């Protein structure tokens, strides 16, 4: 039976300012190589700049939290559709939009996206790891490490490379909000802790470190478990 890998693909990598086709090509090449070694992939797409642009625009008409969440959710689904099409025949034609969704998955790759208000794509990644028996979630984005506090506000923030869930939860806000930017969202983190799941935080551009994480080797980033 092929080993299942769950990757939370940050929207900042898909759509940093415009669609980054060069990055997606390199990412797909890596996944293809790992598939040839007997692995399967669940890839959950985030919303990134696309979601935030829509959310910022919507605030001029409706700043209600659920409305902002829904426009973000649909942004993740558009990103997932794009990545699915880029994978071609390697990817299942469906996109998982709920952890309860029944899928007929015979291909080596399947995409996932946002579910419902109050649940981030990180949360979906954790739920799908649970459902498909993965031992960890690999979170790739424009964040390189977990820090002891926000490094943008505090120059003395310390890099943390190997931490437990209680330490991580003490460094981030307690509550999820639409557009929240943390390495891994609070609800997803609490869920991962309850499942004794590992989460690896890796800068998306460091594809060799992603490869190392996939193969359970030491990598440059933060391991939470």
PDB file of C-alpha atoms in Angstrom:
ATOM      1  CA  UNK A   1       0.000   0.000   0.000  1.00  0.00           C
ATOM      2  CA  UNK A   2       1.383   3.409  -0.987  1.00  0.00           C
ATOM      3  CA  UNK A   3       2.312   5.854   1.769  1.00  0.00           C
ATOM      4  CA  UNK A   4       0.046   8.918   1.884  1.00  0.00           C
ATOM      5  CA  UNK A   5       1.629  12.350   2.287  1.00  0.00           C
ATOM      6  CA  UNK A   6      -0.485  15.382   3.191  1.00  0.00           C
ATOM      7  CA  UNK A   7       0.790  18.785   2.081  1.00  0.00           C
ATOM      8  CA  UNK A   8      -0.851  22.072   3.011  1.00  0.00           C
ATOM      9  CA  UNK A   9       0.201  24.219   0.045  1.00  0.00           C
ATOM     10  CA  UNK A  10       0.078  27.858   1.067  1.00  0.00           C
ATOM     11  CA  UNK A  11      -1.792  30.182  -1.237  1.00  0.00           C
ATOM     12  CA  UNK A  12       1.192  32.539  -1.001  1.00  0.00           C
ATOM     13  CA  UNK A  13       3.114  30.022  -3.120  1.00  0.00           C
ATOM     14  CA  UNK A  14       0.395  29.634  -5.741  1.00  0.00           C
ATOM     15  CA  UNK A  15      -0.558  33.307  -5.944  1.00  0.00           C
ATOM     16  CA  UNK A  16       2.089  35.511  -4.271  1.00  0.00           C
ATOM     17  CA  UNK A  17       1.065  38.498  -6.389  1.00  0.00           C
ATOM     18  CA  UNK A  18       0.184  36.737  -9.612  1.00  0.00           C
ATOM     19  CA  UNK A  19       0.061  33.014 -10.386  1.00  0.00           C
ATOM     20  CA  UNK A  20       3.581  31.627  -9.928  1.00  0.00           C
ATOM     21  CA  UNK A  21       3.701  29.050 -12.720  1.00  0.00           C
ATOM     22  CA  UNK A  22       7.461  28.496 -12.343  1.00  0.00           C
ATOM     23  CA  UNK A  23       7.013  27.463  -8.724  1.00  0.00           C
ATOM     24  CA  UNK A  24       4.055  25.206  -9.473  1.00  0.00           C
ATOM     25  CA  UNK A  25       6.053  23.459 -12.228  1.00  0.00           C
ATOM     26  CA  UNK A  26       8.943  22.813  -9.819  1.00  0.00           C
ATOM     27  CA  UNK A  27       6.556  21.615  -7.107  1.00  0.00           C
ATOM     28  CA  UNK A  28       4.832  19.214  -9.521  1.00  0.00           C
ATOM     29  CA  UNK A  29       8.212  17.862 -10.674  1.00  0.00           C
ATOM     30  CA  UNK A  30       9.120  17.060  -7.062  1.00  0.00           C
ATOM     31  CA  UNK A  31       5.777  15.367  -6.409  1.00  0.00           C
ATOM     32  CA  UNK A  32       6.121  13.354  -9.613  1.00  0.00           C
ATOM     33  CA  UNK A  33       9.559  12.100  -8.522  1.00  0.00           C
ATOM     34  CA  UNK A  34       8.205  11.056  -5.116  1.00  0.00           C
ATOM     35  CA  UNK A  35       5.202   9.346  -6.713  1.00  0.00           C
ATOM     36  CA  UNK A  36       7.655   7.244  -8.731  1.00  0.00           C
ATOM     37  CA  UNK A  37       9.061   6.037  -5.383  1.00  0.00           C
ATOM     38  CA  UNK A  38       5.660   4.770  -4.262  1.00  0.00           C
ATOM     39  CA  UNK A  39       4.027   7.730  -2.524  1.00  0.00           C
ATOM     40  CA  UNK A  40       0.581   9.304  -2.911  1.00  0.00           C
ATOM     41  CA  UNK A  41      -0.256  12.928  -2.148  1.00  0.00           C
ATOM     42  CA  UNK A  42      -3.167  14.872  -0.748  1.00  0.00           C
ATOM     43  CA  UNK A  43      -2.482  18.545  -1.478  1.00  0.00           C
ATOM     44  CA  UNK A  44      -4.684  21.175   0.157  1.00  0.00           C
ATOM     45  CA  UNK A  45      -4.499  24.575  -1.516  1.00  0.00           C
ATOM     46  CA  UNK A  46      -4.665  27.810   0.457  1.00  0.00           C
ATOM     47  CA  UNK A  47      -6.070  31.135  -0.690  1.00  0.00           C
ATOM     48  CA  UNK A  48      -3.100  33.478  -0.355  1.00  0.00           C
ATOM     49  CA  UNK A  49      -3.107  36.934  -1.895  1.00  0.00           C
ATOM     50  CA  UNK A  50      -6.113  36.055  -4.067  1.00  0.00           C
ATOM     51  CA  UNK A  51      -8.273  35.412  -0.992  1.00  0.00           C
ATOM     52  CA  UNK A  52      -7.070  38.536   0.790  1.00  0.00           C
ATOM     53  CA  UNK A  53      -7.745  40.748  -2.225  1.00  0.00           C
ATOM     54  CA  UNK A  54     -11.313  39.508  -2.395  1.00  0.00           C
ATOM     55  CA  UNK A  55     -11.747  39.806   1.367  1.00  0.00           C
ATOM     56  CA  UNK A  56     -10.389  43.359   1.411  1.00  0.00           C
ATOM     57  CA  UNK A  57     -12.702  44.340  -1.449  1.00  0.00           C
ATOM     58  CA  UNK A  58     -15.723  42.695   0.186  1.00  0.00           C
ATOM     59  CA  UNK A  59     -15.186  44.693   3.380  1.00  0.00           C
ATOM     60  CA  UNK A  60     -16.399  47.750   1.445  1.00  0.00           C
ATOM     61  CA  UNK A  61     -19.765  46.003   1.080  1.00  0.00           C
ATOM     62  CA  UNK A  62     -20.024  43.434   3.882  1.00  0.00           C
ATOM     63  CA  UNK A  63     -17.536  43.021   6.717  1.00  0.00           C
ATOM     64  CA  UNK A  64     -19.439  40.175   8.380  1.00  0.00           C
ATOM     65  CA  UNK A  65     -17.027  37.380   9.305  1.00  0.00           C
ATOM     66  CA  UNK A  66     -18.899  34.540   7.599  1.00  0.00           C
ATOM     67  CA  UNK A  67     -19.120  36.406   4.293  1.00  0.00           C
ATOM     68  CA  UNK A  68     -15.375  37.075   4.386  1.00  0.00           C
ATOM     69  CA  UNK A  69     -14.735  33.428   5.184  1.00  0.00           C
ATOM     70  CA  UNK A  70     -16.826  32.239   2.234  1.00  0.00           C
ATOM     71  CA  UNK A  71     -15.024  34.416  -0.294  1.00  0.00           C
ATOM     72  CA  UNK A  72     -11.741  33.075   1.079  1.00  0.00           C
ATOM     73  CA  UNK A  73     -13.006  29.495   0.825  1.00  0.00           C
ATOM     74  CA  UNK A  74     -13.939  29.923  -2.818  1.00  0.00           C
ATOM     75  CA  UNK A  75     -10.505  31.435  -3.491  1.00  0.00           C
ATOM     76  CA  UNK A  76      -8.884  28.256  -2.148  1.00  0.00           C
ATOM     77  CA  UNK A  77     -11.128  26.192  -4.413  1.00  0.00           C
ATOM     78  CA  UNK A  78     -10.086  28.195  -7.463  1.00  0.00           C
ATOM     79  CA  UNK A  79      -6.418  27.747  -6.534  1.00  0.00           C
ATOM     80  CA  UNK A  80      -6.994  24.014  -6.041  1.00  0.00           C
ATOM     81  CA  UNK A  81      -8.716  23.753  -9.418  1.00  0.00           C
ATOM     82  CA  UNK A  82      -5.737  25.430 -11.082  1.00  0.00           C
ATOM     83  CA  UNK A  83      -3.192  23.150  -9.393  1.00  0.00           C
ATOM     84  CA  UNK A  84      -5.315  20.085 -10.189  1.00  0.00           C
ATOM     85  CA  UNK A  85      -5.387  21.036 -13.879  1.00  0.00           C
ATOM     86  CA  UNK A  86      -1.626  21.660 -13.809  1.00  0.00           C
ATOM     87  CA  UNK A  87      -1.048  18.105 -12.550  1.00  0.00           C
ATOM     88  CA  UNK A  88      -3.027  16.713 -15.486  1.00  0.00           C
ATOM     89  CA  UNK A  89      -3.805  12.989 -15.445  1.00  0.00           C
ATOM     90  CA  UNK A  90      -1.787  12.482 -12.246  1.00  0.00           C
ATOM     91  CA  UNK A  91      -4.577  14.112 -10.229  1.00  0.00           C
ATOM     92  CA  UNK A  92      -8.071  12.933  -9.389  1.00  0.00           C
ATOM     93  CA  UNK A  93     -10.783  14.976 -11.086  1.00  0.00           C
ATOM     94  CA  UNK A  94     -12.463  15.758  -7.753  1.00  0.00           C
ATOM     95  CA  UNK A  95     -11.416  18.351  -5.196  1.00  0.00           C
ATOM     96  CA  UNK A  96     -12.008  17.460  -1.557  1.00  0.00           C
ATOM     97  CA  UNK A  97     -14.025  20.271   0.029  1.00  0.00           C
ATOM     98  CA  UNK A  98     -15.092  18.455   3.203  1.00  0.00           C
ATOM     99  CA  UNK A  99     -13.375  15.821   5.359  1.00  0.00           C
ATOM    100  CA  UNK A 100     -16.620  13.815   5.168  1.00  0.00           C
ATOM    101  CA  UNK A 101     -16.699  13.861   1.367  1.00  0.00           C
ATOM    102  CA  UNK A 102     -16.617  10.432  -0.247  1.00  0.00           C
ATOM    103  CA  UNK A 103     -14.027  10.196  -3.008  1.00  0.00           C
ATOM    104  CA  UNK A 104     -13.092   7.469  -5.448  1.00  0.00           C
ATOM    105  CA  UNK A 105      -9.337   8.012  -5.335  1.00  0.00           C
ATOM    106  CA  UNK A 106      -7.256   5.814  -7.618  1.00  0.00           C
ATOM    107  CA  UNK A 107      -4.754   8.387  -8.877  1.00  0.00           C
ATOM    108  CA  UNK A 108      -1.519   9.354  -7.138  1.00  0.00           C
ATOM    109  CA  UNK A 109      -2.590  12.929  -6.340  1.00  0.00           C
ATOM    110  CA  UNK A 110      -5.797  14.511  -5.114  1.00  0.00           C
ATOM    111  CA  UNK A 111      -6.418  18.172  -4.316  1.00  0.00           C
ATOM    112  CA  UNK A 112      -8.296  19.639  -1.382  1.00  0.00           C
ATOM    113  CA  UNK A 113      -9.533  23.146  -0.577  1.00  0.00           C
ATOM    114  CA  UNK A 114     -11.572  25.161   1.910  1.00  0.00           C
ATOM    115  CA  UNK A 115     -14.548  23.601   3.685  1.00  0.00           C
ATOM    116  CA  UNK A 116     -16.771  25.960   5.681  1.00  0.00           C
ATOM    117  CA  UNK A 117     -16.581  29.170   7.750  1.00  0.00           C
ATOM    118  CA  UNK A 118     -14.439  28.803  10.844  1.00  0.00           C
ATOM    119  CA  UNK A 119     -12.313  26.039   9.359  1.00  0.00           C
ATOM    120  CA  UNK A 120      -9.048  26.876   7.599  1.00  0.00           C
ATOM    121  CA  UNK A 121      -7.276  24.782   4.980  1.00  0.00           C
ATOM    122  CA  UNK A 122      -4.793  23.821   7.731  1.00  0.00           C
ATOM    123  CA  UNK A 123      -7.719  22.294   9.621  1.00  0.00           C
ATOM    124  CA  UNK A 124      -8.818  20.360   6.529  1.00  0.00           C
ATOM    125  CA  UNK A 125      -5.255  19.076   6.114  1.00  0.00           C
ATOM    126  CA  UNK A 126      -5.273  17.683   9.656  1.00  0.00           C
ATOM    127  CA  UNK A 127      -8.671  16.049   9.172  1.00  0.00           C
ATOM    128  CA  UNK A 128      -7.572  14.446   5.903  1.00  0.00           C
ATOM    129  CA  UNK A 129      -4.360  13.179   7.514  1.00  0.00           C
ATOM    130  CA  UNK A 130      -6.564  11.505  10.115  1.00  0.00           C
ATOM    131  CA  UNK A 131      -8.946  10.084   7.500  1.00  0.00           C
ATOM    132  CA  UNK A 132      -6.262   8.668   5.210  1.00  0.00           C
ATOM    133  CA  UNK A 133      -3.814   7.511   7.879  1.00  0.00           C
ATOM    134  CA  UNK A 134      -0.980   9.983   7.289  1.00  0.00           C
ATOM    135  CA  UNK A 135       1.435  10.477  10.169  1.00  0.00           C
ATOM    136  CA  UNK A 136       2.060  14.158   9.584  1.00  0.00           C
ATOM    137  CA  UNK A 137       1.098  17.276   7.673  1.00  0.00           C
ATOM    138  CA  UNK A 138       3.764  19.181   5.765  1.00  0.00           C
ATOM    139  CA  UNK A 139       2.907  22.873   5.734  1.00  0.00           C
ATOM    140  CA  UNK A 140       4.690  24.857   3.031  1.00  0.00           C
ATOM    141  CA  UNK A 141       4.206  28.596   2.674  1.00  0.00           C
ATOM    142  CA  UNK A 142       6.193  31.840   2.769  1.00  0.00           C
ATOM    143  CA  UNK A 143       6.973  31.188   6.452  1.00  0.00           C
ATOM    144  CA  UNK A 144      10.386  29.659   7.123  1.00  0.00           C
ATOM    145  CA  UNK A 145      10.194  28.898  10.848  1.00  0.00           C
ATOM    146  CA  UNK A 146       8.036  29.202  13.919  1.00  0.00           C
ATOM    147  CA  UNK A 147       9.241  32.072  16.110  1.00  0.00           C
ATOM    148  CA  UNK A 148       8.797  32.673  19.823  1.00  0.00           C
ATOM    149  CA  UNK A 149       6.802  35.812  18.902  1.00  0.00           C
ATOM    150  CA  UNK A 150       5.990  37.840  15.814  1.00  0.00           C
ATOM    151  CA  UNK A 151       9.405  38.639  14.239  1.00  0.00           C
ATOM    152  CA  UNK A 152       7.894  41.569  12.322  1.00  0.00           C
ATOM    153  CA  UNK A 153       7.103  43.298  15.612  1.00  0.00           C
ATOM    154  CA  UNK A 154       9.840  41.943  17.869  1.00  0.00           C
ATOM    155  CA  UNK A 155      13.455  41.902  16.591  1.00  0.00           C
ATOM    156  CA  UNK A 156      14.447  39.624  19.493  1.00  0.00           C
ATOM    157  CA  UNK A 157      12.053  36.850  18.408  1.00  0.00           C
ATOM    158  CA  UNK A 158      13.771  33.467  18.551  1.00  0.00           C
ATOM    159  CA  UNK A 159      13.664  30.768  15.859  1.00  0.00           C
ATOM    160  CA  UNK A 160      12.246  27.494  17.165  1.00  0.00           C
ATOM    161  CA  UNK A 161      13.138  24.405  15.127  1.00  0.00           C
ATOM    162  CA  UNK A 162      11.841  21.488  17.195  1.00  0.00           C
ATOM    163  CA  UNK A 163       8.948  22.165  19.553  1.00  0.00           C
ATOM    164  CA  UNK A 164       5.904  20.530  21.120  1.00  0.00           C
ATOM    165  CA  UNK A 165       2.297  21.565  20.596  1.00  0.00           C
ATOM    166  CA  UNK A 166       1.916  23.344  23.929  1.00  0.00           C
ATOM    167  CA  UNK A 167       4.897  25.560  23.123  1.00  0.00           C
ATOM    168  CA  UNK A 168       3.516  26.349  19.680  1.00  0.00           C
ATOM    169  CA  UNK A 169       0.028  27.143  20.966  1.00  0.00           C
ATOM    170  CA  UNK A 170       1.560  29.570  23.446  1.00  0.00           C
ATOM    171  CA  UNK A 171       3.077  31.583  20.563  1.00  0.00           C
ATOM    172  CA  UNK A 172      -0.053  32.201  18.459  1.00  0.00           C
ATOM    173  CA  UNK A 173      -3.533  33.745  18.880  1.00  0.00           C
ATOM    174  CA  UNK A 174      -6.129  31.474  20.478  1.00  0.00           C
ATOM    175  CA  UNK A 175      -8.848  32.010  17.895  1.00  0.00           C
ATOM    176  CA  UNK A 176      -9.121  31.551  14.123  1.00  0.00           C
ATOM    177  CA  UNK A 177     -10.323  34.553  12.107  1.00  0.00           C
ATOM    178  CA  UNK A 178     -10.705  34.943   8.310  1.00  0.00           C
ATOM    179  CA  UNK A 179      -7.358  35.960   6.832  1.00  0.00           C
ATOM    180  CA  UNK A 180      -5.409  35.092   9.997  1.00  0.00           C
ATOM    181  CA  UNK A 181      -1.712  34.698   9.190  1.00  0.00           C
ATOM    182  CA  UNK A 182       0.102  32.226  11.447  1.00  0.00           C
ATOM    183  CA  UNK A 183       2.378  29.318  10.496  1.00  0.00           C
ATOM    184  CA  UNK A 184      -0.443  26.884  11.394  1.00  0.00           C
ATOM    185  CA  UNK A 185      -3.848  28.021  12.555  1.00  0.00           C
ATOM    186  CA  UNK A 186      -4.935  27.610  16.216  1.00  0.00           C
ATOM    187  CA  UNK A 187      -7.891  25.254  15.675  1.00  0.00           C
ATOM    188  CA  UNK A 188      -5.856  23.043  13.358  1.00  0.00           C
ATOM    189  CA  UNK A 189      -3.003  23.025  15.877  1.00  0.00           C
ATOM    190  CA  UNK A 190      -5.262  21.911  18.733  1.00  0.00           C
ATOM    191  CA  UNK A 191      -6.727  19.221  16.496  1.00  0.00           C
ATOM    192  CA  UNK A 192      -3.258  18.004  15.466  1.00  0.00           C
ATOM    193  CA  UNK A 193      -2.204  17.888  19.118  1.00  0.00           C
ATOM    194  CA  UNK A 194      -5.230  15.756  20.035  1.00  0.00           C
ATOM    195  CA  UNK A 195      -4.359  13.338  17.212  1.00  0.00           C
ATOM    196  CA  UNK A 196      -0.652  13.210  18.162  1.00  0.00           C
ATOM    197  CA  UNK A 197       0.119  14.383  14.637  1.00  0.00           C
ATOM    198  CA  UNK A 198       3.402  15.930  13.514  1.00  0.00           C
ATOM    199  CA  UNK A 199       3.390  19.144  11.487  1.00  0.00           C
ATOM    200  CA  UNK A 200       6.463  20.318   9.586  1.00  0.00           C
ATOM    201  CA  UNK A 201       6.699  24.036   8.765  1.00  0.00           C
ATOM    202  CA  UNK A 202       8.872  24.646   5.689  1.00  0.00           C
ATOM    203  CA  UNK A 203       9.571  27.621   3.438  1.00  0.00           C
ATOM    204  CA  UNK A 204       7.940  26.623   0.166  1.00  0.00           C
ATOM    205  CA  UNK A 205      10.832  27.764  -2.009  1.00  0.00           C
ATOM    206  CA  UNK A 206      13.115  25.277  -0.240  1.00  0.00           C
ATOM    207  CA  UNK A 207      11.949  22.285  -2.225  1.00  0.00           C
ATOM    208  CA  UNK A 208      14.886  20.137  -1.131  1.00  0.00           C
ATOM    209  CA  UNK A 209      13.755  20.586   2.472  1.00  0.00           C
ATOM    210  CA  UNK A 210      10.257  19.575   1.427  1.00  0.00           C
ATOM    211  CA  UNK A 211      11.756  16.446  -0.132  1.00  0.00           C
ATOM    212  CA  UNK A 212      13.652  15.713   3.093  1.00  0.00           C
ATOM    213  CA  UNK A 213      10.477  16.032   5.157  1.00  0.00           C
ATOM    214  CA  UNK A 214       8.589  13.724   2.784  1.00  0.00           C
ATOM    215  CA  UNK A 215      11.348  11.146   3.281  1.00  0.00           C
ATOM    216  CA  UNK A 216      11.519  11.610   7.079  1.00  0.00           C
ATOM    217  CA  UNK A 217      14.956  13.207   6.988  1.00  0.00           C
ATOM    218  CA  UNK A 218      16.217  16.252   8.891  1.00  0.00           C
ATOM    219  CA  UNK A 219      15.170  19.497   7.208  1.00  0.00           C
ATOM    220  CA  UNK A 220      15.565  23.236   7.677  1.00  0.00           C
ATOM    221  CA  UNK A 221      12.334  24.519   9.185  1.00  0.00           C
ATOM    222  CA  UNK A 222      10.260  23.800  12.293  1.00  0.00           C
ATOM    223  CA  UNK A 223       8.970  20.416  13.426  1.00  0.00           C
ATOM    224  CA  UNK A 224       5.991  20.464  15.803  1.00  0.00           C
ATOM    225  CA  UNK A 225       4.932  17.263  17.548  1.00  0.00           C
TER     226      UNK A 225
END
